[in-house]
Amino acid sequence: MVKLLNLDDEGDPTSFAPPYAGIHELKIGDGLIPTAQGENKGVFKVTAYYPVVSEIATLLDLTSLDQLSQTCKQIRANLLQHKATLITRTLRCRNDGQVRIPCARDLVNPCQRCGVIVCRNCIQKPMANALQGRHRRLCKTCLKAPLERHLITVEAVTDEIKTPDEERTPVTFYHGPCTCVHQMWFCDTCSRHQRSEDTKYIRGWNWRRRYSHTGVGIGEGEQGVPCGRESRCLAVREVEVEIDADQFQTPFDFPSSEKRSWSNTSYQTQEIEGIGGVVKKKVKKRVNIGHVVKEYEDEREGGEYLLREKTYQNRSWCAHCDRVIPSRKDQALESHESLDRVVSSSGSSALSIG
């Protein structure tokens, strides 16, 4: 941070006021020069143009648009010129005009999981145990990695035309930590999927505890519980799994009108006779899965699973919003680093003045 001094005004005592933080305080002192009245007019003057505010209104609901108009008098005056038109262009729910219950316009946000725009009338109200069931255990590599590794993801963005892998452009996205404790905003489809996935995950832990004495316990080969990040695990591995051909598009299914049939078996596809003489086809596929997580002794002896994650002793992964849940240690470290940044910036400002 740089301190600008007005050398022409020698009688202004505030020009040389100390900008460093006060003792036992985290706020900056009163030594900052007040911003000139005409400096912000050039920035806010853009809101006087209708094409600009019209595009901004498409990304805001009525509540956010009202809060934007209360930032300053100039923005409020510019928005009031197009009030009737901007209200009709605000963010709308995807079910607007399609359901019997009218959709709200004052509180519209994207789903925290899939990103679909839904209003407060169309979201699924969370259950009482929804927060407890969202935790997924991380593997040893993901637990020891810095927290920033879980906040940054690199994805390949392409257009609608199929692009080879070597020509795809990697784009880095920053995702903050999980905020489901403060607000859960999920559409109806994601809410139903979350409840079934949470139940299946807990039943998997219970099944392994019941049959661990038969040699299929956690951590034995590839039979353990995978990392909560799944295919994006920092210690991801490639394994071969069998998938039902009815749920997987085999290379023998063609979209043309002429139906082609295929029988017999091969290494990739095998026919298995099921209950009632029904013949099913199993397809072998190589997929990326997360590394096996650790099981503690107290959990193996009958204790509650995921207790360390639910009490924030260990870092975990949220299966609802697909983001990291920091532990108490991560939160304390983040607070300490934020304090160091404030102190260092204040110290550098004091040195620049001196």
mmCIF file of N, CA and C in Angstrom, residues 123-176:
data_model
loop_
_atom_site.group_PDB
_atom_site.id
_atom_site.type_symbol
_atom_site.label_atom_id
_atom_site.label_comp_id
_atom_site.label_asym_id
_atom_site.label_seq_id
_atom_site.Cartn_x
_atom_site.Cartn_y
_atom_site.Cartn_z
ATOM 1 N N ILE A 123 -36.758 -24.172 -3.924
ATOM 2 C CA ILE A 123 -35.682 -24.940 -3.306
ATOM 3 C C ILE A 123 -36.266 -25.980 -2.367
ATOM 4 N N GLN A 124 -35.504 -27.031 -2.156
ATOM 5 C CA GLN A 124 -35.916 -28.091 -1.254
ATOM 6 C C GLN A 124 -35.433 -27.756 0.150
ATOM 7 N N LYS A 125 -36.351 -27.720 1.087
ATOM 8 C CA LYS A 125 -35.979 -27.397 2.466
ATOM 9 C C LYS A 125 -35.122 -28.521 3.040
ATOM 10 N N PRO A 126 -33.964 -28.204 3.624
ATOM 11 C CA PRO A 126 -33.074 -29.247 4.143
ATOM 12 C C PRO A 126 -33.655 -29.920 5.378
ATOM 13 N N MET A 127 -33.294 -31.187 5.547
ATOM 14 C CA MET A 127 -33.727 -31.942 6.713
ATOM 15 C C MET A 127 -32.853 -31.592 7.916
ATOM 16 N N ALA A 128 -33.269 -32.080 9.087
ATOM 17 C CA ALA A 128 -32.555 -31.738 10.320
ATOM 18 C C ALA A 128 -31.144 -32.316 10.331
ATOM 19 N N ASN A 129 -30.967 -33.527 9.781
ATOM 20 C CA ASN A 129 -29.652 -34.170 9.783
ATOM 21 C C ASN A 129 -28.912 -33.978 8.472
ATOM 22 N N ALA A 130 -29.291 -32.973 7.689
ATOM 23 C CA ALA A 130 -28.645 -32.777 6.388
ATOM 24 C C ALA A 130 -27.188 -32.365 6.548
ATOM 25 N N LEU A 131 -26.908 -31.521 7.540
ATOM 26 C CA LEU A 131 -25.536 -31.063 7.735
ATOM 27 C C LEU A 131 -24.620 -32.182 8.211
ATOM 28 N N GLN A 132 -25.137 -33.095 9.019
ATOM 29 C CA GLN A 132 -24.307 -34.172 9.533
ATOM 30 C C GLN A 132 -23.983 -35.206 8.466
ATOM 31 N N GLY A 133 -24.857 -35.360 7.490
ATOM 32 C CA GLY A 133 -24.642 -36.388 6.475
ATOM 33 C C GLY A 133 -23.836 -35.941 5.281
ATOM 34 N N ARG A 134 -23.420 -34.686 5.248
ATOM 35 C CA ARG A 134 -22.714 -34.191 4.069
ATOM 36 C C ARG A 134 -21.218 -34.461 4.111
ATOM 37 N N HIS A 135 -20.690 -34.902 5.244
ATOM 38 C CA HIS A 135 -19.247 -35.076 5.395
ATOM 39 C C HIS A 135 -18.773 -36.325 4.654
ATOM 40 N N ARG A 136 -17.639 -36.200 3.989
ATOM 41 C CA ARG A 136 -16.952 -37.315 3.344
ATOM 42 C C ARG A 136 -15.497 -37.288 3.793
ATOM 43 N N ARG A 137 -14.991 -38.447 4.165
ATOM 44 C CA ARG A 137 -13.623 -38.525 4.673
ATOM 45 C C ARG A 137 -12.620 -38.414 3.532
ATOM 46 N N LEU A 138 -11.544 -37.686 3.789
ATOM 47 C CA LEU A 138 -10.475 -37.503 2.820
ATOM 48 C C LEU A 138 -9.337 -38.472 3.095
ATOM 49 N N CYS A 139 -8.576 -38.764 2.064
ATOM 50 C CA CYS A 139 -7.448 -39.670 2.209
ATOM 51 C C CYS A 139 -6.276 -38.948 2.884
ATOM 52 N N LYS A 140 -5.208 -39.677 3.102
ATOM 53 C CA LYS A 140 -4.053 -39.128 3.813
ATOM 54 C C LYS A 140 -3.396 -38.007 3.018
ATOM 55 N N THR A 141 -3.333 -38.162 1.706
ATOM 56 C CA THR A 141 -2.708 -37.132 0.873
ATOM 57 C C THR A 141 -3.509 -35.840 0.884
ATOM 58 N N CYS A 142 -4.822 -35.943 0.793
ATOM 59 C CA CYS A 142 -5.668 -34.747 0.787
ATOM 60 C C CYS A 142 -5.706 -34.071 2.151
ATOM 61 N N LEU A 143 -5.510 -34.837 3.223
ATOM 62 C CA LEU A 143 -5.493 -34.241 4.553
ATOM 63 C C LEU A 143 -4.218 -33.446 4.802
ATOM 64 N N LYS A 144 -3.094 -33.935 4.288
ATOM 65 C CA LYS A 144 -1.819 -33.265 4.528
ATOM 66 C C LYS A 144 -1.542 -32.146 3.529
ATOM 67 N N ALA A 145 -2.285 -32.100 2.451
ATOM 68 C CA ALA A 145 -2.055 -31.063 1.442
ATOM 69 C C ALA A 145 -2.494 -29.707 1.971
ATOM 70 N N PRO A 146 -1.906 -28.621 1.493
ATOM 71 C CA PRO A 146 -2.372 -27.285 1.915
ATOM 72 C C PRO A 146 -3.829 -27.066 1.530
ATOM 73 N N LEU A 147 -4.482 -26.218 2.283
ATOM 74 C CA LEU A 147 -5.896 -25.963 2.029
ATOM 75 C C LEU A 147 -6.119 -25.342 0.652
ATOM 76 N N GLU A 148 -5.144 -24.597 0.148
ATOM 77 C CA GLU A 148 -5.307 -23.956 -1.156
ATOM 78 C C GLU A 148 -5.426 -24.970 -2.279
ATOM 79 N N ARG A 149 -4.876 -26.180 -2.095
ATOM 80 C CA ARG A 149 -4.981 -27.200 -3.138
ATOM 81 C C ARG A 149 -6.414 -27.646 -3.352
ATOM 82 N N HIS A 150 -7.252 -27.516 -2.331
ATOM 83 C CA HIS A 150 -8.656 -27.911 -2.445
ATOM 84 C C HIS A 150 -9.553 -26.759 -2.887
ATOM 85 N N LEU A 151 -9.018 -25.563 -2.930
ATOM 86 C CA LEU A 151 -9.815 -24.405 -3.334
ATOM 87 C C LEU A 151 -9.646 -24.051 -4.799
ATOM 88 N N ILE A 152 -8.641 -24.615 -5.448
ATOM 89 C CA ILE A 152 -8.348 -24.301 -6.845
ATOM 90 C C ILE A 152 -8.514 -25.563 -7.671
ATOM 91 N N THR A 153 -9.286 -25.481 -8.727
ATOM 92 C CA THR A 153 -9.481 -26.585 -9.654
ATOM 93 C C THR A 153 -9.150 -26.110 -11.059
ATOM 94 N N VAL A 154 -8.564 -27.011 -11.832
ATOM 95 C CA VAL A 154 -8.203 -26.726 -13.222
ATOM 96 C C VAL A 154 -9.063 -27.611 -14.104
ATOM 97 N N GLU A 155 -9.858 -26.993 -14.945
ATOM 98 C CA GLU A 155 -10.756 -27.709 -15.837
ATOM 99 C C GLU A 155 -10.502 -27.272 -17.264
ATOM 100 N N ALA A 156 -10.785 -28.188 -18.185
ATOM 101 C CA ALA A 156 -10.620 -27.906 -19.606
ATOM 102 C C ALA A 156 -11.936 -27.401 -20.164
ATOM 103 N N VAL A 157 -11.917 -26.203 -20.700
ATOM 104 C CA VAL A 157 -13.112 -25.575 -21.256
ATOM 105 C C VAL A 157 -13.033 -25.628 -22.770
ATOM 106 N N THR A 158 -14.091 -26.145 -23.396
ATOM 107 C CA THR A 158 -14.159 -26.233 -24.849
ATOM 108 C C THR A 158 -15.497 -25.711 -25.318
ATOM 109 N N ASP A 159 -15.607 -25.547 -26.620
ATOM 110 C CA ASP A 159 -16.870 -25.125 -27.198
ATOM 111 C C ASP A 159 -17.727 -26.342 -27.475
ATOM 112 N N GLU A 160 -18.834 -26.131 -28.172
ATOM 113 C CA GLU A 160 -19.746 -27.223 -28.462
ATOM 114 C C GLU A 160 -19.132 -28.240 -29.417
ATOM 115 N N ILE A 161 -18.188 -27.818 -30.257
ATOM 116 C CA ILE A 161 -17.541 -28.733 -31.190
ATOM 117 C C ILE A 161 -16.538 -29.584 -30.419
ATOM 118 N N LYS A 162 -16.504 -30.869 -30.738
ATOM 119 C CA LYS A 162 -15.593 -31.772 -30.056
ATOM 120 C C LYS A 162 -14.151 -31.386 -30.366
ATOM 121 N N THR A 163 -13.375 -31.218 -29.322
ATOM 122 C CA THR A 163 -11.994 -30.777 -29.451
ATOM 123 C C THR A 163 -11.081 -31.848 -28.881
ATOM 124 N N PRO A 164 -9.971 -32.166 -29.543
ATOM 125 C CA PRO A 164 -9.036 -33.150 -28.969
ATOM 126 C C PRO A 164 -8.506 -32.694 -27.623
ATOM 127 N N ASP A 165 -8.071 -33.665 -26.835
ATOM 128 C CA ASP A 165 -7.603 -33.355 -25.483
ATOM 129 C C ASP A 165 -6.394 -32.428 -25.494
ATOM 130 N N GLU A 166 -5.501 -32.590 -26.483
ATOM 131 C CA GLU A 166 -4.300 -31.759 -26.491
ATOM 132 C C GLU A 166 -4.589 -30.322 -26.904
ATOM 133 N N GLU A 167 -5.776 -30.053 -27.475
ATOM 134 C CA GLU A 167 -6.117 -28.705 -27.902
ATOM 135 C C GLU A 167 -7.036 -27.993 -26.917
ATOM 136 N N ARG A 168 -7.412 -28.632 -25.841
ATOM 137 C CA ARG A 168 -8.291 -28.003 -24.864
ATOM 138 C C ARG A 168 -7.525 -26.985 -24.022
ATOM 139 N N THR A 169 -8.217 -25.928 -23.683
ATOM 140 C CA THR A 169 -7.607 -24.844 -22.915
ATOM 141 C C THR A 169 -7.910 -25.030 -21.434
ATOM 142 N N PRO A 170 -6.904 -25.248 -20.594
ATOM 143 C CA PRO A 170 -7.171 -25.387 -19.153
ATOM 144 C C PRO A 170 -7.480 -24.039 -18.521
ATOM 145 N N VAL A 171 -8.503 -24.013 -17.706
ATOM 146 C CA VAL A 171 -8.925 -22.799 -17.021
ATOM 147 C C VAL A 171 -8.934 -23.081 -15.526
ATOM 148 N N THR A 172 -8.398 -22.166 -14.747
ATOM 149 C CA THR A 172 -8.321 -22.316 -13.298
ATOM 150 C C THR A 172 -9.511 -21.632 -12.644
ATOM 151 N N PHE A 173 -10.194 -22.365 -11.760
ATOM 152 C CA PHE A 173 -11.336 -21.841 -11.029
ATOM 153 C C PHE A 173 -11.010 -21.851 -9.541
ATOM 154 N N TYR A 174 -11.456 -20.815 -8.863
ATOM 155 C CA TYR A 174 -11.292 -20.722 -7.413
ATOM 156 C C TYR A 174 -12.648 -20.927 -6.755
ATOM 157 N N HIS A 175 -12.712 -21.920 -5.872
ATOM 158 C CA HIS A 175 -13.939 -22.215 -5.136
ATOM 159 C C HIS A 175 -13.653 -22.029 -3.651
ATOM 160 N N GLY A 176 -14.462 -21.245 -2.993
ATOM 161 C CA GLY A 176 -14.308 -21.052 -1.567
ATOM 162 C C GLY A 176 -14.700 -22.292 -0.788
#
